[in-house]
Short mmCIF file of C-alpha atoms and ligand atoms in Angstrom, two decimals:
data_model
loop_
_atom_site.label_atom_id
_atom_site.label_comp_id
_atom_site.label_asym_id
_atom_site.label_seq_id
_atom_site.Cartn_x
_atom_site.Cartn_y
_atom_site.Cartn_z
CA MET A 22 0.00 0.00 0.00
CA ASN A 23 2.99 2.32 0.28
CA GLU A 24 3.86 2.51 -3.41
CA THR A 25 1.80 5.67 -3.63
CA LEU A 26 1.83 8.77 -1.49
CA LEU A 27 -1.97 8.79 -1.54
CA PHE A 28 -2.12 5.51 0.33
CA SER A 29 0.84 6.06 2.60
CA PRO A 30 0.11 6.94 6.23
CA LEU A 31 0.63 10.43 7.60
CA ARG A 32 1.30 11.11 11.25
CA ILE A 33 0.26 14.53 12.57
CA ARG A 34 1.09 14.97 16.24
CA ASP A 35 -0.08 11.65 17.80
CA VAL A 36 -2.73 10.87 15.22
CA GLU A 37 -1.85 8.53 12.37
CA LEU A 38 -3.99 8.84 9.26
CA LYS A 39 -3.95 5.57 7.31
CA ASN A 40 -3.83 7.47 4.03
CA ARG A 41 -3.87 11.07 2.70
CA ILE A 42 -7.52 11.04 1.61
CA VAL A 43 -9.87 13.35 3.51
CA VAL A 44 -13.61 13.84 3.22
CA PRO A 45 -14.03 17.58 3.83
CA PRO A 46 -16.86 19.05 5.92
CA MET A 47 -20.17 19.01 4.07
CA LEU A 48 -23.33 20.45 5.63
CA GLN A 49 -26.27 18.04 5.60
CA TYR A 50 -29.01 20.45 6.84
CA VAL A 51 -30.85 17.65 8.64
CA ALA A 52 -29.98 18.15 12.31
CA GLU A 53 -32.89 18.65 14.69
CA ARG A 54 -32.47 21.60 17.06
CA GLY A 55 -28.73 21.07 16.66
CA PHE A 56 -28.85 17.33 17.41
CA PRO A 57 -27.55 14.81 14.89
CA THR A 58 -29.90 12.28 13.35
CA PRO A 59 -29.18 8.73 12.09
CA TRP A 60 -28.40 10.34 8.71
CA HIS A 61 -25.25 11.95 10.14
CA ILE A 62 -23.93 8.59 11.29
CA THR A 63 -24.84 6.92 8.02
CA ASN A 64 -23.29 9.68 5.96
CA ALA A 65 -19.99 9.93 7.84
CA GLY A 66 -19.88 6.17 8.30
CA LYS A 67 -20.16 5.33 4.61
CA PHE A 68 -17.23 7.61 3.78
CA ALA A 69 -15.15 6.01 6.53
CA ALA A 70 -16.10 2.52 5.34
CA GLY A 71 -15.27 3.63 1.80
CA GLY A 72 -11.63 3.99 2.79
CA ALA A 73 -10.99 7.68 3.59
CA GLY A 74 -8.17 8.32 6.05
CA LEU A 75 -10.00 11.20 7.73
CA VAL A 76 -13.68 12.13 7.67
CA ILE A 77 -14.45 15.67 8.84
CA VAL A 78 -17.99 16.21 10.09
CA GLU A 79 -19.72 19.32 8.73
CA SER A 80 -19.51 22.85 10.16
CA THR A 81 -20.90 22.38 13.68
CA LYS A 82 -21.92 25.55 15.40
CA VAL A 83 -20.02 26.76 18.46
CA GLU A 84 -22.84 29.12 19.45
CA HIS A 85 -26.58 28.76 19.04
CA ARG A 86 -26.75 32.21 17.47
CA GLY A 87 -24.15 31.03 14.94
CA CYS A 88 -26.61 28.72 13.16
CA GLY A 89 -26.76 29.42 9.46
CA THR A 90 -29.92 27.73 8.39
CA VAL A 91 -32.39 24.97 9.08
CA GLY A 92 -30.74 21.74 10.18
CA ASP A 93 -27.35 22.98 11.40
CA LEU A 94 -25.46 20.71 13.81
CA GLY A 95 -24.62 22.11 17.24
CA ILE A 96 -21.79 21.86 19.72
CA TRP A 97 -22.69 24.92 21.80
CA ASP A 98 -23.75 22.90 24.83
CA ASP A 99 -22.61 19.78 26.69
CA LYS A 100 -25.87 18.08 25.69
CA PHE A 101 -24.37 17.54 22.23
CA ILE A 102 -21.33 15.57 23.44
CA ALA A 103 -23.01 12.16 23.68
CA PRO A 104 -24.71 12.17 20.25
CA LEU A 105 -21.57 13.53 18.58
CA ARG A 106 -19.60 10.75 20.26
CA ASP A 107 -21.78 8.23 18.41
CA ILE A 108 -20.68 9.76 15.09
CA ALA A 109 -16.98 9.91 16.04
CA SER A 110 -16.92 6.34 17.26
CA PHE A 111 -18.74 5.02 14.20
CA ILE A 112 -16.25 6.77 11.91
CA LYS A 113 -13.35 5.30 13.89
CA SER A 114 -14.85 1.81 14.00
CA ASN A 115 -14.81 1.89 10.20
CA GLY A 116 -11.10 2.61 9.99
CA ALA A 117 -10.90 6.38 9.53
CA ALA A 118 -9.83 9.15 11.87
CA ALA A 119 -12.73 11.33 13.00
CA GLY A 120 -12.62 15.08 12.45
CA ILE A 121 -15.14 17.83 13.12
CA GLN A 122 -15.28 21.35 11.74
CA LEU A 123 -16.18 24.05 14.26
CA GLY A 124 -18.12 26.91 12.70
CA HIS A 125 -20.07 30.09 13.27
CA THR A 126 -22.16 31.51 10.46
CA GLY A 127 -21.79 35.15 11.56
CA ARG A 128 -23.54 37.53 9.21
CA LYS A 129 -24.53 34.86 6.65
CA GLY A 130 -27.20 33.30 8.86
CA LYS A 131 -30.88 32.69 8.24
CA ALA A 132 -30.16 31.46 4.75
CA ARG A 133 -32.23 29.00 2.74
CA ARG A 134 -31.07 25.46 2.25
CA PRO A 135 -29.27 25.51 -1.12
CA TRP A 136 -31.84 23.44 -2.96
CA GLU A 137 -34.60 25.78 -1.75
CA GLY A 138 -33.19 28.80 -3.53
CA ASP A 139 -30.64 31.54 -2.93
CA GLY A 140 -30.87 34.18 -0.25
CA THR A 141 -32.47 34.38 3.15
CA LEU A 142 -35.48 32.67 4.65
CA SER A 143 -38.74 34.64 4.35
CA ALA A 144 -40.58 35.79 7.48
CA GLN A 145 -43.02 32.93 6.96
CA GLU A 146 -40.22 30.37 6.60
CA LEU A 147 -38.46 31.75 9.67
CA ALA A 148 -41.64 31.48 11.72
CA ALA A 149 -41.70 27.77 10.93
CA VAL A 150 -38.19 27.16 12.34
CA ASP A 151 -38.68 25.88 15.85
CA ASP A 152 -35.46 27.16 17.44
CA VAL A 153 -35.06 30.37 15.46
CA ASP A 154 -35.34 32.46 18.61
CA GLY A 155 -31.80 31.35 19.44
CA TRP A 156 -30.38 32.67 16.18
CA ASP A 157 -28.81 36.13 16.17
CA LEU A 158 -26.83 37.45 13.26
CA ILE A 159 -23.58 38.95 14.45
CA GLY A 160 -20.55 40.26 12.63
CA PRO A 161 -17.57 42.52 13.11
CA SER A 162 -19.64 45.40 11.68
CA ALA A 163 -23.29 46.01 10.87
CA LEU A 164 -22.77 45.28 7.17
CA ALA A 165 -24.91 42.81 5.23
CA PHE A 166 -23.36 40.00 3.16
CA GLY A 167 -25.17 41.28 0.08
CA ASN A 168 -28.35 42.87 -1.19
CA GLY A 169 -31.40 41.21 0.29
CA TYR A 170 -29.44 39.65 3.15
CA PHE A 171 -30.01 40.52 6.80
CA THR A 172 -27.81 43.14 8.39
CA PRO A 173 -25.94 41.66 11.37
CA ARG A 174 -25.49 43.29 14.72
CA ALA A 175 -21.89 44.43 15.23
CA LEU A 176 -20.37 42.61 18.19
CA GLU A 177 -19.80 44.99 21.08
CA ARG A 178 -16.17 45.16 22.17
CA HIS A 179 -17.06 43.69 25.58
CA GLU A 180 -18.80 40.68 23.92
CA ILE A 181 -15.72 39.57 21.98
CA PRO A 182 -13.94 37.57 24.73
CA ASP A 183 -17.03 35.38 25.21
CA ALA A 184 -17.43 34.96 21.44
CA ILE A 185 -13.84 33.67 21.33
CA ASP A 186 -14.27 31.52 24.42
CA ALA A 187 -17.17 29.69 22.74
CA TRP A 188 -14.69 28.17 20.27
CA GLY A 189 -12.46 26.88 23.06
CA LYS A 190 -15.42 25.36 24.88
CA ALA A 191 -16.58 23.70 21.67
CA ALA A 192 -13.10 22.22 21.14
CA ALA A 193 -13.18 20.76 24.65
CA ARG A 194 -16.54 19.15 23.82
CA ALA A 195 -15.16 17.78 20.54
CA ASP A 196 -12.37 16.18 22.54
CA GLN A 197 -14.84 14.66 25.01
CA ALA A 198 -16.84 13.33 22.07
CA GLY A 199 -13.72 11.47 20.91
CA PHE A 200 -12.80 13.36 17.76
CA ASP A 201 -9.18 13.07 16.61
CA VAL A 202 -9.01 16.27 14.56
CA VAL A 203 -10.63 19.69 14.89
CA GLU A 204 -10.85 22.07 11.96
CA LEU A 205 -11.73 25.74 12.48
CA HIS A 206 -13.94 27.20 9.78
CA ALA A 207 -12.24 30.50 9.01
CA ALA A 208 -13.30 30.59 5.35
CA HIS A 209 -16.29 31.27 3.11
CA GLY A 210 -17.29 34.61 4.66
CA TYR A 211 -18.41 33.17 7.99
CA LEU A 212 -17.62 34.82 11.32
CA ILE A 213 -13.83 34.41 11.48
CA HIS A 214 -13.31 35.25 7.81
CA SER A 215 -15.53 38.32 8.14
CA PHE A 216 -13.19 39.67 10.84
CA LEU A 217 -10.20 39.19 8.49
CA SER A 218 -11.77 41.05 5.59
CA PRO A 219 -11.54 44.83 5.28
CA GLU A 220 -14.80 44.68 3.33
CA ALA A 221 -16.78 43.10 6.19
CA ASN A 222 -14.78 44.44 9.11
CA GLN A 223 -14.85 48.19 9.51
CA ARG A 224 -14.37 48.31 13.26
CA THR A 225 -12.36 51.11 14.77
CA ASP A 226 -11.24 49.25 17.91
CA ASP A 227 -8.40 46.75 18.31
CA TYR A 228 -10.30 44.07 16.29
CA GLY A 229 -10.53 46.20 13.12
CA GLY A 230 -8.57 48.60 10.99
CA SER A 231 -4.99 47.43 10.53
CA GLU A 232 -4.23 43.94 9.22
CA ALA A 233 -2.87 42.96 12.62
CA ASN A 234 -6.10 44.06 14.29
CA ARG A 235 -8.28 42.21 11.76
CA MET A 236 -6.23 39.03 12.36
CA ARG A 237 -6.68 39.30 16.12
CA PHE A 238 -10.03 37.46 16.31
CA ALA A 239 -8.77 34.48 14.26
CA ILE A 240 -5.55 34.25 16.25
CA GLU A 241 -7.30 34.44 19.61
CA VAL A 242 -9.79 31.77 18.51
CA ALA A 243 -6.86 29.52 17.58
CA GLU A 244 -5.26 30.20 20.97
CA SER A 245 -8.50 29.45 22.82
CA VAL A 246 -8.99 26.23 20.87
CA ARG A 247 -5.40 25.08 21.37
CA ALA A 248 -5.73 25.68 25.11
CA ASN A 249 -8.77 23.39 25.16
CA TRP A 250 -7.75 20.82 22.57
CA PRO A 251 -5.18 18.23 23.69
CA ALA A 252 -1.61 18.74 22.48
CA PRO A 253 -1.44 15.22 20.91
CA LYS A 254 -4.38 16.05 18.61
CA PRO A 255 -4.02 17.92 15.29
CA LEU A 256 -5.62 21.29 14.63
CA PHE A 257 -6.62 22.27 11.10
CA VAL A 258 -7.82 25.69 9.90
CA ARG A 259 -9.81 26.23 6.71
CA LEU A 260 -9.13 29.58 5.05
CA SER A 261 -10.34 31.28 1.90
CA ILE A 262 -6.90 31.83 0.45
CA GLU A 263 -8.33 34.14 -2.23
CA ASP A 264 -11.64 35.87 -1.62
CA GLU A 265 -11.34 38.60 -4.26
CA ALA A 266 -12.53 41.01 -1.58
CA GLY A 267 -9.27 42.19 -0.06
CA TRP A 268 -8.13 39.02 1.72
CA GLY A 269 -5.79 37.12 -0.57
CA PRO A 270 -2.81 34.77 -0.64
CA ALA A 271 -0.20 37.19 0.74
CA GLU A 272 -2.44 38.21 3.65
CA ASN A 273 -3.22 34.56 4.38
CA ALA A 274 0.45 33.57 4.30
CA ARG A 275 1.18 36.23 6.93
CA LEU A 276 -1.73 34.97 9.05
CA VAL A 277 -0.70 31.32 8.69
CA ARG A 278 2.86 32.05 9.84
CA ILE A 279 1.32 33.34 13.08
CA LEU A 280 -1.25 30.52 13.37
CA LYS A 281 1.59 28.03 13.10
CA THR A 282 3.17 29.46 16.25
CA LYS A 283 -0.19 28.98 17.99
CA GLY A 284 -0.23 25.25 17.35
CA VAL A 285 -2.10 25.02 14.04
CA ASP A 286 -0.88 22.02 12.03
CA VAL A 287 -2.67 22.00 8.68
CA ILE A 288 -4.25 24.69 6.49
CA ASP A 289 -7.22 23.53 4.44
CA CYS A 290 -7.04 25.80 1.41
CA SER A 291 -10.39 26.92 0.05
CA THR A 292 -11.56 30.17 -1.54
CA GLY A 293 -14.36 32.71 -1.74
CA GLY A 294 -17.58 33.36 0.12
CA LEU A 295 -16.97 36.80 1.58
CA ASN A 296 -19.61 38.52 -0.49
CA SER A 297 -22.40 37.55 -2.83
CA LYS A 298 -20.43 38.44 -5.98
CA VAL A 299 -19.28 35.37 -7.88
CA PRO A 300 -15.49 35.37 -7.72
CA ASN A 301 -13.65 35.05 -11.01
CA PHE A 302 -11.74 31.95 -10.03
CA PHE A 303 -14.95 30.00 -9.46
CA ARG A 304 -15.57 30.38 -13.16
CA LEU A 305 -12.49 28.24 -13.53
CA ASN A 306 -14.70 25.28 -12.80
CA GLU A 307 -11.95 22.86 -13.63
CA TYR A 308 -10.00 20.00 -12.09
CA GLY A 309 -8.14 21.05 -8.96
CA TYR A 310 -8.96 24.76 -9.31
CA GLN A 311 -7.79 25.56 -5.75
CA VAL A 312 -4.67 23.38 -5.64
CA GLN A 313 -2.52 26.40 -6.52
CA PHE A 314 -3.47 27.94 -3.16
CA ALA A 315 -2.50 24.84 -1.15
CA ASP A 316 0.80 24.90 -3.00
CA TYR A 317 1.34 28.62 -2.33
CA ILE A 318 0.57 28.46 1.42
CA ARG A 319 2.68 25.32 1.82
CA ARG A 320 5.69 27.06 0.32
CA GLU A 321 5.19 30.53 1.76
CA ALA A 322 4.28 29.55 5.32
CA ASP A 323 6.14 26.22 5.53
CA ILE A 324 3.14 24.35 6.90
CA MET A 325 1.20 21.24 5.89
CA THR A 326 -1.70 21.98 3.57
CA MET A 327 -4.80 20.22 2.33
CA ALA A 328 -5.93 20.75 -1.25
CA VAL A 329 -9.64 20.70 -2.06
CA GLY A 330 -11.90 21.44 -4.99
CA LEU A 331 -12.70 19.21 -7.96
CA ILE A 332 -10.17 16.57 -7.10
CA ILE A 333 -11.95 13.77 -8.91
CA HIS A 334 -9.53 10.99 -9.80
CA GLY A 335 -7.00 8.95 -7.85
CA ASP A 336 -4.15 9.64 -10.25
CA GLN A 337 -4.95 13.37 -10.06
CA ALA A 338 -4.78 13.22 -6.25
CA GLU A 339 -1.53 11.27 -6.36
CA GLU A 340 0.05 13.80 -8.71
CA ILE A 341 -0.84 16.70 -6.36
CA LEU A 342 0.98 14.91 -3.54
CA GLN A 343 3.93 13.82 -5.71
CA ASP A 344 4.35 17.40 -6.92
CA LYS A 345 4.44 18.50 -3.26
CA LYS A 346 1.57 20.90 -3.75
CA ALA A 347 -0.23 19.59 -0.66
CA ASP A 348 0.13 17.02 2.10
CA LEU A 349 -3.51 15.90 2.10
CA VAL A 350 -6.21 15.85 -0.55
CA ALA A 351 -9.87 16.40 0.25
CA VAL A 352 -12.50 14.87 -1.99
CA GLY A 353 -16.01 16.22 -1.36
CA ARG A 354 -18.70 15.93 -4.00
CA GLU A 355 -16.94 13.03 -5.67
CA PHE A 356 -17.26 11.09 -2.41
CA ILE A 357 -20.99 11.86 -2.56
CA HIS A 358 -20.99 10.40 -6.08
CA ASN A 359 -18.99 7.40 -4.98
CA PRO A 360 -18.76 6.80 -1.22
CA ASN A 361 -16.18 4.09 -1.91
CA TRP A 362 -13.94 6.61 -3.69
CA ALA A 363 -10.81 5.68 -1.74
CA MET A 364 -11.28 1.96 -2.35
CA ASP A 365 -11.91 2.66 -6.01
CA ALA A 366 -8.81 4.86 -6.31
CA ALA A 367 -6.67 2.17 -4.66
CA GLN A 368 -7.89 -0.34 -7.25
CA LYS A 369 -7.27 1.98 -10.16
CA LEU A 370 -3.78 2.80 -8.88
CA GLY A 371 -3.20 -0.95 -8.45
CA VAL A 372 -2.04 -0.74 -4.84
CA ASP A 373 -4.59 -2.79 -2.93
CA PRO A 374 -5.16 -6.27 -4.40
CA THR A 375 -6.68 -7.52 -1.14
CA PHE A 376 -9.13 -4.62 -0.75
CA SER A 377 -7.67 -3.84 2.66
CA THR A 378 -8.75 -0.17 2.24
CA VAL A 379 -12.25 -1.11 3.37
CA PRO A 380 -13.66 -3.22 6.23
CA PRO A 381 -13.45 -7.00 5.69
CA GLN A 382 -17.22 -7.38 5.38
CA MET A 383 -16.82 -5.43 2.13
CA GLY A 384 -13.30 -6.29 1.06
CA TYR A 385 -13.54 -10.06 1.36
CA TRP A 386 -16.20 -10.33 -1.37
CA LEU A 387 -14.66 -7.83 -3.71
CA GLU A 388 -11.24 -9.46 -3.51
CA LYS A 389 -12.78 -12.85 -4.27
CA ARG A 390 -14.73 -11.43 -7.22
CA ALA A 391 -11.65 -9.68 -8.58
CA ARG A 392 -9.48 -12.79 -8.22
CA ARG A 393 -11.94 -14.92 -10.17
CA GLY A 394 -12.44 -12.24 -12.80
CA PHE A 395 -15.65 -11.66 -14.69
CA GLY A 396 -14.39 -10.27 -17.96
CA GLY A 397 -14.82 -6.60 -17.20
CA ASN A 398 -14.27 -3.82 -14.71
CA PRO A 399 -16.37 -2.36 -11.88
CA SER A 400 -19.16 0.05 -12.83
CA THR A 401 -17.02 3.04 -11.88
CA TRP A 402 -14.50 2.14 -14.62
CA GLN A 403 -16.50 1.79 -17.79
CA LYS A 404 -19.71 3.11 -19.29
CA GLY A 405 -21.49 -0.18 -19.81
CA ILE A 406 -21.16 -3.87 -20.58
CA ALA A 407 -20.20 -3.23 -24.20
CA SER A 408 -17.65 -0.55 -23.43
CA ASP A 409 -14.30 -0.80 -21.73
CA SER A 410 -13.56 2.93 -21.92
C1 FMN B 518 -23.19 19.67 0.31
C2 FMN B 518 -21.98 20.49 0.65
C3 FMN B 518 -21.85 21.01 1.93
C4 FMN B 518 -20.70 21.74 2.29
N1 FMN B 518 -20.54 22.14 3.60
C5 FMN B 518 -19.37 22.69 3.99
C6 FMN B 518 -19.09 22.91 5.36
O1 FMN B 518 -19.84 22.52 6.26
N2 FMN B 518 -17.93 23.56 5.66
C7 FMN B 518 -17.03 23.93 4.70
O2 FMN B 518 -15.99 24.50 5.02
N3 FMN B 518 -17.26 23.66 3.39
C8 FMN B 518 -18.38 23.03 3.02
N4 FMN B 518 -18.56 22.67 1.72
C9 FMN B 518 -17.43 22.82 0.77
C10 FMN B 518 -16.66 21.49 0.66
O3 FMN B 518 -16.04 21.16 1.89
C11 FMN B 518 -15.58 21.54 -0.45
O4 FMN B 518 -14.64 22.52 -0.11
C12 FMN B 518 -16.18 21.86 -1.82
O5 FMN B 518 -17.30 21.03 -2.08
C13 FMN B 518 -15.15 21.67 -2.94
O6 FMN B 518 -14.65 20.37 -2.97
P1 FMN B 518 -15.21 19.24 -4.01
O7 FMN B 518 -15.07 19.81 -5.39
O8 FMN B 518 -14.35 18.06 -3.77
O9 FMN B 518 -16.64 19.00 -3.65
C14 FMN B 518 -19.70 21.99 1.33
C15 FMN B 518 -19.87 21.49 0.03
C16 FMN B 518 -20.98 20.74 -0.31
C17 FMN B 518 -21.08 20.17 -1.70
#
């Protein structure tokens, strides 16, 4: 299994990932008053059973008021520890490390679920949300995300320490729930990113204005989390390396050099989301469109990075690692398409004849079928019975 980088283990602090394949956080919008449902276990579990080295549970809200929309998962109270533990242990029992993304929607809250249309929930839709009274849009400044979006309340200076503390408390709960990896969501225009951006943050106190002041919230969140997250466990941060709104690669590299000194181990390199304009680079809807940013941050800040965004094929993922553009590859929507993506990639790369990537209750039968041969390839390899392309 070690002939490829993709399937070689990676040790980060005291956690050993069995391979470099990560399922990134993906919101499911089906939690009930912040509590997970059987879907969350099924969803994370199938990716783990499909051979990923690390499965990161979706953006889970560190404060009740930080909920973005209907069905957000919560970690703002101890009552969530036990149900989240069920998810973490099921992921681990299927051979993957268990990660969780900590998030806070900030000014982008009260949004529709994506398949229900763009923009915010109507008054009627909001009235139907049973815990909406706990939601409260906050941001660094009272500036809306875009036309038609709600205007957040600017956090008062005296409220900021508690807002930071919420992240540390959430990390402690993630530890108690048995997660191996925590990722901070500091991308996509949500609360932490909005503090970084001069477009969203127009404060005049020590959390706004200069670049150092705008970085302060993110850095203090990382400090609070590190103080509450055991030293043997890795800490990831997801950043929008280019947001086309004043917070770009050079700014991020400067931030990451500081985050590294605070105990951050991996930067998950995403893009965009600060405002409702469609960034130019998203129009580059092509294979690996964000890999360049993982490469840049890795070189500029000398830190491990994770590449994400239209990484579709195993050989593509392997090339990213061989070219030293990233240390981990995250495969999101393609894992939705094929929850056994890692197993499939191992077969295509020819590194796992015994199907050891997946639990034996799966691998045993597939190895036996492959050994006997049936004159073709699995359904993920060819278009139909008459085609081998
Ligand atoms: C259904 C769905 C939900 C997502 N939820 C999150 C999330 O909770 N946190 C986050 O940082 N990104 C989220 N993303 C972005 C993904 O983590 C990933 O960065 C993006 O889909 C690009 O990777 P891909 O091309 O492999 O899917 C979500 C994406 C999808 C498709």
